[in-house]
Amino acid sequence: MPRRGATSDSTGSDVMAALDSSILLAFLKADGEPVSGDRLAKELGVSRVAIWSRMERLRADGFTFKASTRKGYELKSVPREINAALLDAHLRRLKVSPAVELLAEVDSTNSEAERRLAVGQEAPFAVLARSQRAGRGRLGRKWHSTQAGNLYLSLAFRPFIPPERLKPFTLWMGLALCAHVEKSLGLKLGLKWPNDLQSPDGRKVAGMLTEARLDADSVRELVFGLGLNFTGQPKDFPAEIRATAGSFEAALGEPIDINREAAAVIAALFQAWEQFEEGTWSRSFRKLWQHHDVLAGKSVRVGLRGDPIAGIVDGIDEEGSLILRTGGGRKTIVSSGEVTLRKP
Ligand code: ATP
Ligand code: BTN
């Protein structure tokens, strides 16, 4: 691997992984109806025994199937963590064409994507991991990455676009993700400039980290990293983020199908990239920004280096920089920094 839309991990051979994915794809297509083992064997060109033994293996990975002697099998439940075969089946269903690879563990998916770009892997591609040893956020901060049901994902591109075109990229990817999540799960996320996604109660459910390699007139390599908490109640998070971190499931109050959502997020992000590359993103940017921006009209302090600037947020400019109304009605443009909300 990787092949088109494939996922693999360190647990089995590529052939078996492909067979597992095809079996699961048949169950997804059946949409809860029974699937006949005989028919499956014929369709996939393997023996009935091979299907049976792969299903045993899938059971060991946390899938449950109900056998009904005459009709076949029904898929009853799926694992609560990212599973290579199931993720692949969903990606195939969504016709995601770039390579997508799942690793059991890695230092950082952004670093892994950079290494793969450096050795010439064909882009675009995605790499995700069940856990990261050194997941990182902006400004060298730590991204807690130990829950196998959450998303630690990087998308890699070789864009060859002028560096200045990149400025609104992270915000656009965040907005496209917000639009997707509202449509698919009915959950309205907030985007806190420049890189946080929040649940409606203000908890951080995701963070984005864009890293690029530039030369004088072009972006050569681009990596978009996303850490997204599908699962986890506050008590499940490490003490230092317990008061601020959230998850989709905590916000929705119900479990979600992690692998289906992961595949849908990957598909939505690749589509957002296409729109960015061809320039059509700007048609929906402003409307989405107004819908998901959580800072509009808020009194904030923005700091990076030196003295923080205080002001009232008055939107963003064409490049995605924050516009602040500071003392005496002055307008200050801030292109990067860390926003702290001030108490009213
Ligand atoms: P800003 O609002 O400026 O983005 P931030 O506190 O969100 O500030 P970032 O650098 O964007 O800082 O993100 C890193 C921070 O995210 C960490 O310092 C930690 O507080 C928080 N964090 C780390 N891991 C997770 C996680 N798995 N889920 C939610 N939040 C996390
Ligand atoms: C932030 O909020 O500061 C950004 C967090 C980004 C975390 C993701 S997880 C996948 C990718 N790999 C990393 O090491 N970081 C990003």
Short mmCIF file of C-alpha atoms and ligand atoms in Angstrom, two decimals:
data_model
loop_
_atom_site.label_atom_id
_atom_site.label_comp_id
_atom_site.label_asym_id
_atom_site.label_seq_id
_atom_site.Cartn_x
_atom_site.Cartn_y
_atom_site.Cartn_z
CA MET A 1 0.00 0.00 0.00
CA PRO A 2 -0.95 2.73 -0.38
CA ARG A 3 -3.23 2.37 -3.36
CA ARG A 4 -6.13 4.62 -4.31
CA GLY A 5 -8.33 5.21 -1.29
CA ALA A 6 -6.62 2.46 0.66
CA THR A 7 -5.91 2.18 4.31
CA SER A 8 -3.64 -0.27 5.96
CA ASP A 9 -2.12 -0.74 9.35
CA SER A 10 0.49 -2.89 10.96
CA THR A 11 -1.91 -5.75 11.66
CA GLY A 12 -2.22 -7.74 8.45
CA SER A 13 -1.30 -8.31 4.87
CA ASP A 14 -2.54 -6.00 2.15
CA VAL A 15 -4.55 -8.76 0.49
CA MET A 16 -6.39 -9.60 3.69
CA ALA A 17 -6.95 -5.92 4.43
CA ALA A 18 -8.46 -5.48 0.97
CA LEU A 19 -10.71 -8.51 1.47
CA ASP A 20 -11.89 -7.25 4.87
CA SER A 21 -12.66 -3.88 3.35
CA SER A 22 -14.62 -5.50 0.49
CA ILE A 23 -16.63 -7.63 2.92
CA LEU A 24 -17.48 -4.57 5.00
CA LEU A 25 -18.31 -2.55 1.89
CA ALA A 26 -20.88 -5.22 0.97
CA PHE A 27 -22.44 -4.87 4.43
CA LEU A 28 -22.50 -1.07 4.18
CA LYS A 29 -24.20 -1.27 0.80
CA ALA A 30 -26.74 -3.74 2.20
CA ASP A 31 -27.68 -1.03 4.71
CA GLY A 32 -28.77 -3.36 7.54
CA GLU A 33 -30.24 -6.07 5.31
CA PRO A 34 -28.70 -9.57 5.50
CA VAL A 35 -25.80 -10.43 3.21
CA SER A 36 -25.44 -14.00 1.96
CA GLY A 37 -22.04 -15.58 2.62
CA ASP A 38 -22.30 -17.59 -0.62
CA ARG A 39 -23.07 -14.54 -2.69
CA LEU A 40 -20.28 -12.60 -1.03
CA ALA A 41 -17.80 -15.40 -1.75
CA LYS A 42 -18.85 -15.48 -5.41
CA GLU A 43 -18.74 -11.70 -5.81
CA LEU A 44 -15.31 -11.42 -4.23
CA GLY A 45 -13.91 -14.51 -5.96
CA VAL A 46 -12.89 -16.34 -2.77
CA SER A 47 -14.12 -19.46 -0.96
CA ARG A 48 -16.97 -19.48 1.54
CA VAL A 49 -14.43 -20.59 4.16
CA ALA A 50 -12.25 -17.57 3.43
CA ILE A 51 -15.23 -15.25 4.03
CA TRP A 52 -16.08 -17.06 7.24
CA SER A 53 -12.52 -16.87 8.56
CA ARG A 54 -12.22 -13.14 7.74
CA MET A 55 -15.50 -12.49 9.52
CA GLU A 56 -14.12 -14.29 12.57
CA ARG A 57 -11.11 -11.98 12.39
CA LEU A 58 -13.40 -8.94 12.10
CA ARG A 59 -15.31 -10.18 15.16
CA ALA A 60 -12.04 -10.23 17.08
CA ASP A 61 -11.55 -6.58 16.04
CA GLY A 62 -14.88 -5.59 17.58
CA PHE A 63 -17.44 -6.12 14.79
CA THR A 64 -20.57 -8.07 15.57
CA PHE A 65 -22.51 -10.00 12.94
CA LYS A 66 -25.78 -11.77 13.43
CA ALA A 67 -26.12 -15.02 11.50
CA SER A 68 -29.51 -16.00 10.15
CA THR A 69 -29.26 -19.48 8.56
CA ARG A 70 -31.18 -18.84 5.40
CA LYS A 71 -30.57 -15.18 4.73
CA GLY A 72 -26.92 -14.76 5.65
CA TYR A 73 -25.39 -12.23 8.04
CA GLU A 74 -26.32 -8.81 9.32
CA LEU A 75 -23.74 -6.28 10.50
CA LYS A 76 -24.90 -5.37 13.98
CA SER A 77 -22.16 -3.19 15.45
CA VAL A 78 -18.79 -1.75 14.57
CA PRO A 79 -15.64 -0.89 16.61
CA ARG A 80 -15.46 2.27 18.67
CA GLU A 81 -12.05 3.12 17.31
CA ILE A 82 -10.62 3.93 13.90
CA ASN A 83 -10.49 0.62 12.04
CA ALA A 84 -8.48 0.30 8.83
CA ALA A 85 -10.88 -2.00 6.95
CA LEU A 86 -14.04 -0.14 7.91
CA LEU A 87 -12.51 3.26 7.22
CA ASP A 88 -11.41 1.99 3.82
CA ALA A 89 -14.88 0.63 3.06
CA HIS A 90 -16.42 4.02 3.87
CA LEU A 91 -13.79 5.83 1.78
CA ARG A 92 -14.53 3.54 -1.16
CA ARG A 93 -18.25 4.20 -0.76
CA LEU A 94 -17.57 7.93 -0.85
CA LYS A 95 -15.25 7.46 -3.85
CA VAL A 96 -12.32 9.22 -2.18
CA SER A 97 -9.50 8.82 -4.69
CA PRO A 98 -6.28 10.03 -2.97
CA ALA A 99 -4.35 7.47 -0.93
CA VAL A 100 -5.32 7.37 2.76
CA GLU A 101 -3.20 5.39 5.16
CA LEU A 102 -3.91 4.54 8.79
CA LEU A 103 -0.98 3.93 11.14
CA ALA A 104 -1.28 2.32 14.53
CA GLU A 105 1.02 4.91 16.08
CA VAL A 106 3.31 7.70 14.91
CA ASP A 107 5.15 10.67 16.39
CA SER A 108 2.99 13.22 14.55
CA THR A 109 0.92 12.72 11.40
CA ASN A 110 2.10 16.16 10.23
CA SER A 111 5.74 15.02 10.57
CA GLU A 112 4.92 11.73 8.85
CA ALA A 113 3.25 13.57 5.96
CA GLU A 114 6.30 15.85 5.66
CA ARG A 115 8.61 12.84 5.56
CA ARG A 116 6.51 11.19 2.87
CA LEU A 117 6.47 14.37 0.78
CA ALA A 118 10.23 14.60 1.18
CA VAL A 119 10.73 11.11 -0.30
CA GLY A 120 8.42 11.85 -3.21
CA GLN A 121 5.09 10.18 -2.32
CA GLU A 122 2.49 11.18 -4.85
CA ALA A 123 0.23 13.95 -3.50
CA PRO A 124 -2.46 14.58 -2.49
CA PHE A 125 -2.61 11.93 0.19
CA ALA A 126 -3.73 11.57 3.77
CA VAL A 127 -2.17 9.87 6.73
CA LEU A 128 -3.87 9.25 10.03
CA ALA A 129 -2.93 7.43 13.21
CA ARG A 130 -4.74 5.81 16.10
CA SER A 131 -2.39 7.63 18.42
CA GLN A 132 0.47 10.11 18.27
CA ARG A 133 3.48 10.16 20.57
CA ALA A 134 4.26 13.80 19.87
CA GLY A 135 1.08 15.38 18.49
CA ARG A 136 1.69 19.09 18.25
CA GLY A 137 -0.42 22.21 18.13
CA ARG A 138 0.43 25.72 17.19
CA LEU A 139 3.42 27.43 18.79
CA GLY A 140 4.90 24.06 19.73
CA ARG A 141 2.07 23.18 22.09
CA LYS A 142 1.09 19.62 22.81
CA TRP A 143 -1.92 17.96 21.17
CA HIS A 144 -3.19 15.13 23.38
CA SER A 145 -3.45 12.17 21.05
CA THR A 146 -4.04 8.93 22.90
CA GLN A 147 -7.71 8.12 22.23
CA ALA A 148 -7.98 5.66 19.33
CA GLY A 149 -11.54 6.82 18.60
CA ASN A 150 -10.40 10.34 17.76
CA LEU A 151 -8.96 11.72 14.58
CA TYR A 152 -5.27 12.54 14.18
CA LEU A 153 -5.11 13.34 10.51
CA SER A 154 -2.86 15.11 8.01
CA LEU A 155 -3.56 15.90 4.38
CA ALA A 156 -0.56 16.55 2.14
CA PHE A 157 -0.41 18.57 -1.07
CA ARG A 158 2.11 19.91 -3.58
CA PRO A 159 0.23 23.01 -4.59
CA PHE A 160 2.67 25.23 -6.52
CA ILE A 161 0.70 28.36 -5.70
CA PRO A 162 2.12 31.74 -4.65
CA PRO A 163 2.62 31.86 -0.86
CA GLU A 164 0.24 34.81 -0.42
CA ARG A 165 -2.64 32.70 -1.75
CA LEU A 166 -2.21 30.44 1.24
CA LYS A 167 -3.27 32.96 3.85
CA PRO A 168 -6.98 32.08 4.10
CA PHE A 169 -6.30 28.34 3.65
CA THR A 170 -6.61 27.14 7.25
CA LEU A 171 -9.72 29.20 7.89
CA TRP A 172 -11.28 27.89 4.69
CA MET A 173 -10.56 24.27 5.62
CA GLY A 174 -12.05 24.92 9.07
CA LEU A 175 -15.17 26.51 7.60
CA ALA A 176 -15.62 23.69 5.09
CA LEU A 177 -15.37 21.25 7.98
CA CYS A 178 -17.93 23.24 9.99
CA ALA A 179 -20.32 23.22 7.01
CA HIS A 180 -19.88 19.47 6.58
CA VAL A 181 -20.46 18.71 10.27
CA GLU A 182 -23.57 20.85 10.46
CA LYS A 183 -25.00 19.11 7.40
CA SER A 184 -24.10 15.56 8.38
CA LEU A 185 -24.55 15.59 12.16
CA GLY A 186 -26.67 18.69 12.77
CA LEU A 187 -23.93 20.04 15.05
CA LYS A 188 -23.12 23.71 14.65
CA LEU A 189 -19.44 24.24 15.40
CA GLY A 190 -17.87 27.60 16.07
CA LEU A 191 -14.58 28.66 14.53
CA LYS A 192 -12.34 30.61 16.87
CA TRP A 193 -9.76 32.45 14.79
CA PRO A 194 -7.26 31.29 13.78
CA ASN A 195 -7.38 27.52 14.27
CA ASP A 196 -9.82 26.24 16.91
CA LEU A 197 -13.16 24.55 16.39
CA GLN A 198 -15.56 24.69 19.28
CA SER A 199 -18.73 22.91 20.27
CA PRO A 200 -21.76 25.11 21.01
CA ASP A 201 -20.80 25.22 24.73
CA GLY A 202 -17.41 26.73 23.81
CA ARG A 203 -15.28 23.61 24.35
CA LYS A 204 -12.44 22.95 21.93
CA VAL A 205 -13.33 19.89 19.84
CA ALA A 206 -10.70 20.29 17.15
CA GLY A 207 -7.54 22.15 16.26
CA MET A 208 -5.87 22.73 12.90
CA LEU A 209 -2.18 23.04 12.17
CA THR A 210 -1.04 24.03 8.68
CA GLU A 211 2.64 23.67 7.85
CA ALA A 212 4.24 24.51 4.52
CA ARG A 213 7.57 24.45 2.73
CA LEU A 214 7.98 27.50 0.56
CA ASP A 215 10.51 28.83 -1.87
CA ALA A 216 10.68 32.43 -3.06
CA ASP A 217 7.64 32.36 -5.30
CA SER A 218 5.77 29.16 -4.61
CA VAL A 219 4.41 26.87 -1.94
CA ARG A 220 6.14 23.57 -2.62
CA GLU A 221 4.69 21.32 0.07
CA LEU A 222 1.66 21.85 2.22
CA VAL A 223 0.41 19.81 5.16
CA PHE A 224 -2.95 20.38 6.80
CA GLY A 225 -3.20 18.70 10.21
CA LEU A 226 -6.43 18.15 12.07
CA GLY A 227 -6.91 16.82 15.57
CA LEU A 228 -10.60 16.16 16.12
CA ASN A 229 -12.27 14.69 19.18
CA PHE A 230 -15.13 12.46 18.12
CA THR A 231 -15.39 10.86 21.54
CA GLY A 232 -14.61 11.68 25.13
CA GLN A 233 -16.41 13.18 28.08
CA PRO A 234 -14.53 15.86 30.05
CA LYS A 235 -13.43 13.26 32.63
CA ASP A 236 -11.68 11.24 29.88
CA PHE A 237 -9.35 14.08 28.91
CA PRO A 238 -6.03 14.76 30.66
CA ALA A 239 -6.33 17.08 33.65
CA GLU A 240 -4.79 20.11 31.93
CA ILE A 241 -7.48 20.24 29.21
CA ARG A 242 -10.43 18.83 31.17
CA ALA A 243 -12.00 22.25 31.61
CA THR A 244 -11.64 23.29 27.97
CA ALA A 245 -11.75 20.19 25.72
CA GLY A 246 -14.92 18.74 24.25
CA SER A 247 -16.01 16.18 21.69
CA PHE A 248 -18.70 15.58 19.09
CA GLU A 249 -20.31 12.86 21.18
CA ALA A 250 -20.33 14.97 24.33
CA ALA A 251 -21.91 17.86 22.39
CA LEU A 252 -24.49 15.64 20.65
CA GLY A 253 -25.27 13.52 23.70
CA GLU A 254 -25.21 10.35 21.61
CA PRO A 255 -22.65 7.97 20.08
CA ILE A 256 -21.53 8.44 16.49
CA ASP A 257 -20.18 5.98 13.95
CA ILE A 258 -16.53 7.00 14.22
CA ASN A 259 -15.28 5.37 11.01
CA ARG A 260 -18.13 6.70 8.92
CA GLU A 261 -17.57 10.21 10.26
CA ALA A 262 -13.79 9.96 9.80
CA ALA A 263 -14.21 8.98 6.14
CA ALA A 264 -16.76 11.74 5.58
CA VAL A 265 -14.45 14.33 7.16
CA ILE A 266 -11.57 13.18 4.93
CA ALA A 267 -13.81 13.38 1.85
CA ALA A 268 -15.03 16.86 2.84
CA LEU A 269 -11.47 18.11 3.38
CA PHE A 270 -10.20 16.81 0.04
CA GLN A 271 -13.18 18.48 -1.62
CA ALA A 272 -12.43 21.72 0.26
CA TRP A 273 -8.87 21.52 -1.03
CA GLU A 274 -10.10 21.17 -4.62
CA GLN A 275 -12.28 24.24 -4.15
CA PHE A 276 -9.33 26.11 -2.70
CA GLU A 277 -7.04 25.17 -5.54
CA GLU A 278 -9.52 26.11 -8.26
CA GLY A 279 -10.54 29.33 -6.47
CA THR A 280 -14.26 28.57 -6.01
CA TRP A 281 -13.86 28.59 -2.22
CA SER A 282 -14.25 32.37 -2.07
CA ARG A 283 -17.93 32.16 -3.16
CA SER A 284 -19.06 30.67 0.12
CA PHE A 285 -16.29 31.83 2.46
CA ARG A 286 -17.87 35.01 3.84
CA LYS A 287 -21.29 33.52 4.45
CA LEU A 288 -19.79 30.54 6.23
CA TRP A 289 -17.52 32.82 8.23
CA GLN A 290 -20.48 34.87 9.45
CA HIS A 291 -22.30 31.68 10.40
CA HIS A 292 -19.47 30.04 12.35
CA ASP A 293 -17.32 32.89 13.68
CA VAL A 294 -17.41 32.94 17.47
CA LEU A 295 -15.41 36.15 17.98
CA ALA A 296 -17.56 38.73 16.14
CA GLY A 297 -18.16 41.78 18.32
CA LYS A 298 -16.22 40.26 21.23
CA SER A 299 -13.77 42.17 23.33
CA VAL A 300 -10.44 40.36 23.06
CA ARG A 301 -6.74 40.57 23.67
CA VAL A 302 -4.49 39.27 20.91
CA GLY A 303 -0.92 38.38 21.74
CA LEU A 304 1.94 36.77 19.93
CA ARG A 305 5.18 38.50 20.72
CA GLY A 306 5.49 41.79 22.57
CA ASP A 307 2.54 43.63 24.07
CA PRO A 308 -0.89 42.14 23.45
CA ILE A 309 -3.38 44.26 21.53
CA ALA A 310 -6.83 44.80 23.00
CA GLY A 311 -9.85 45.56 20.88
CA ILE A 312 -13.28 44.57 19.59
CA VAL A 313 -13.31 41.97 16.81
CA ASP A 314 -14.71 43.36 13.58
CA GLY A 315 -14.43 40.32 11.31
CA ILE A 316 -11.62 39.24 9.04
CA ASP A 317 -10.19 40.74 5.88
CA GLU A 318 -9.84 39.12 2.45
CA GLU A 319 -6.69 37.32 3.53
CA GLY A 320 -8.15 35.89 6.70
CA SER A 321 -6.43 38.35 9.07
CA LEU A 322 -8.37 39.48 12.12
CA ILE A 323 -9.70 43.05 12.11
CA LEU A 324 -9.67 44.71 15.52
CA ARG A 325 -11.27 48.02 16.49
CA THR A 326 -8.80 49.44 18.94
CA GLY A 327 -8.78 52.72 20.94
CA GLY A 328 -10.08 55.85 19.18
CA GLY A 329 -11.92 53.84 16.50
CA ARG A 330 -8.63 52.75 14.91
CA LYS A 331 -8.53 49.60 12.85
CA THR A 332 -5.72 47.13 13.48
CA ILE A 333 -5.10 44.11 11.27
CA VAL A 334 -3.63 41.07 13.02
CA SER A 335 -2.35 38.28 10.81
CA SER A 336 -1.43 35.79 13.52
CA GLY A 337 -1.62 35.49 17.24
CA GLU A 338 -3.43 34.05 20.18
CA VAL A 339 -6.84 35.37 21.14
CA THR A 340 -8.00 35.63 24.73
CA LEU A 341 -11.56 36.70 25.38
CA ARG A 342 -11.80 39.56 27.88
CA LYS A 343 -14.39 39.44 30.62
CA PRO A 344 -17.29 41.79 29.75
P1 ATP B 1 -5.70 29.79 20.49
O1 ATP B 1 -7.07 30.16 20.94
O2 ATP B 1 -4.83 30.96 20.31
O3 ATP B 1 -5.72 28.90 19.31
P2 ATP B 1 -5.18 27.48 22.19
O4 ATP B 1 -5.06 27.45 23.68
O5 ATP B 1 -6.32 26.77 21.59
O6 ATP B 1 -5.08 28.98 21.74
P3 ATP B 1 -3.46 26.17 20.35
O7 ATP B 1 -2.00 26.31 20.14
O8 ATP B 1 -4.35 26.54 19.21
O9 ATP B 1 -3.82 26.92 21.65
O10 ATP B 1 -3.83 24.65 20.65
C1 ATP B 1 -3.12 23.87 21.56
C2 ATP B 1 -3.92 23.75 22.83
O11 ATP B 1 -5.05 22.89 22.61
C3 ATP B 1 -3.16 23.07 23.94
O12 ATP B 1 -2.35 23.99 24.63
C4 ATP B 1 -4.29 22.50 24.81
O13 ATP B 1 -4.78 23.51 25.66
C5 ATP B 1 -5.38 22.22 23.80
N1 ATP B 1 -5.46 20.77 23.50
C6 ATP B 1 -4.44 19.87 23.38
N2 ATP B 1 -4.89 18.66 23.04
C7 ATP B 1 -6.23 18.75 22.94
C8 ATP B 1 -7.25 17.83 22.61
N3 ATP B 1 -7.01 16.56 22.30
N4 ATP B 1 -8.53 18.30 22.62
C9 ATP B 1 -8.81 19.59 22.90
N5 ATP B 1 -7.88 20.51 23.23
C10 ATP B 1 -6.60 20.10 23.25
C1 BTN B 2 -3.92 23.44 17.60
O1 BTN B 2 -5.04 23.52 18.08
O2 BTN B 2 -2.96 24.14 17.98
C2 BTN B 2 -3.68 22.52 16.42
C3 BTN B 2 -3.76 21.07 16.80
C4 BTN B 2 -3.46 20.20 15.60
C5 BTN B 2 -3.35 18.74 15.97
C6 BTN B 2 -3.24 17.85 14.78
S1 BTN B 2 -3.42 16.14 15.18
C7 BTN B 2 -2.91 15.69 13.57
C8 BTN B 2 -1.77 16.61 13.20
N1 BTN B 2 -0.52 16.11 13.72
C9 BTN B 2 0.01 16.90 14.66
O3 BTN B 2 1.07 16.68 15.27
N2 BTN B 2 -0.77 17.97 14.82
C10 BTN B 2 -1.94 17.95 13.98
#
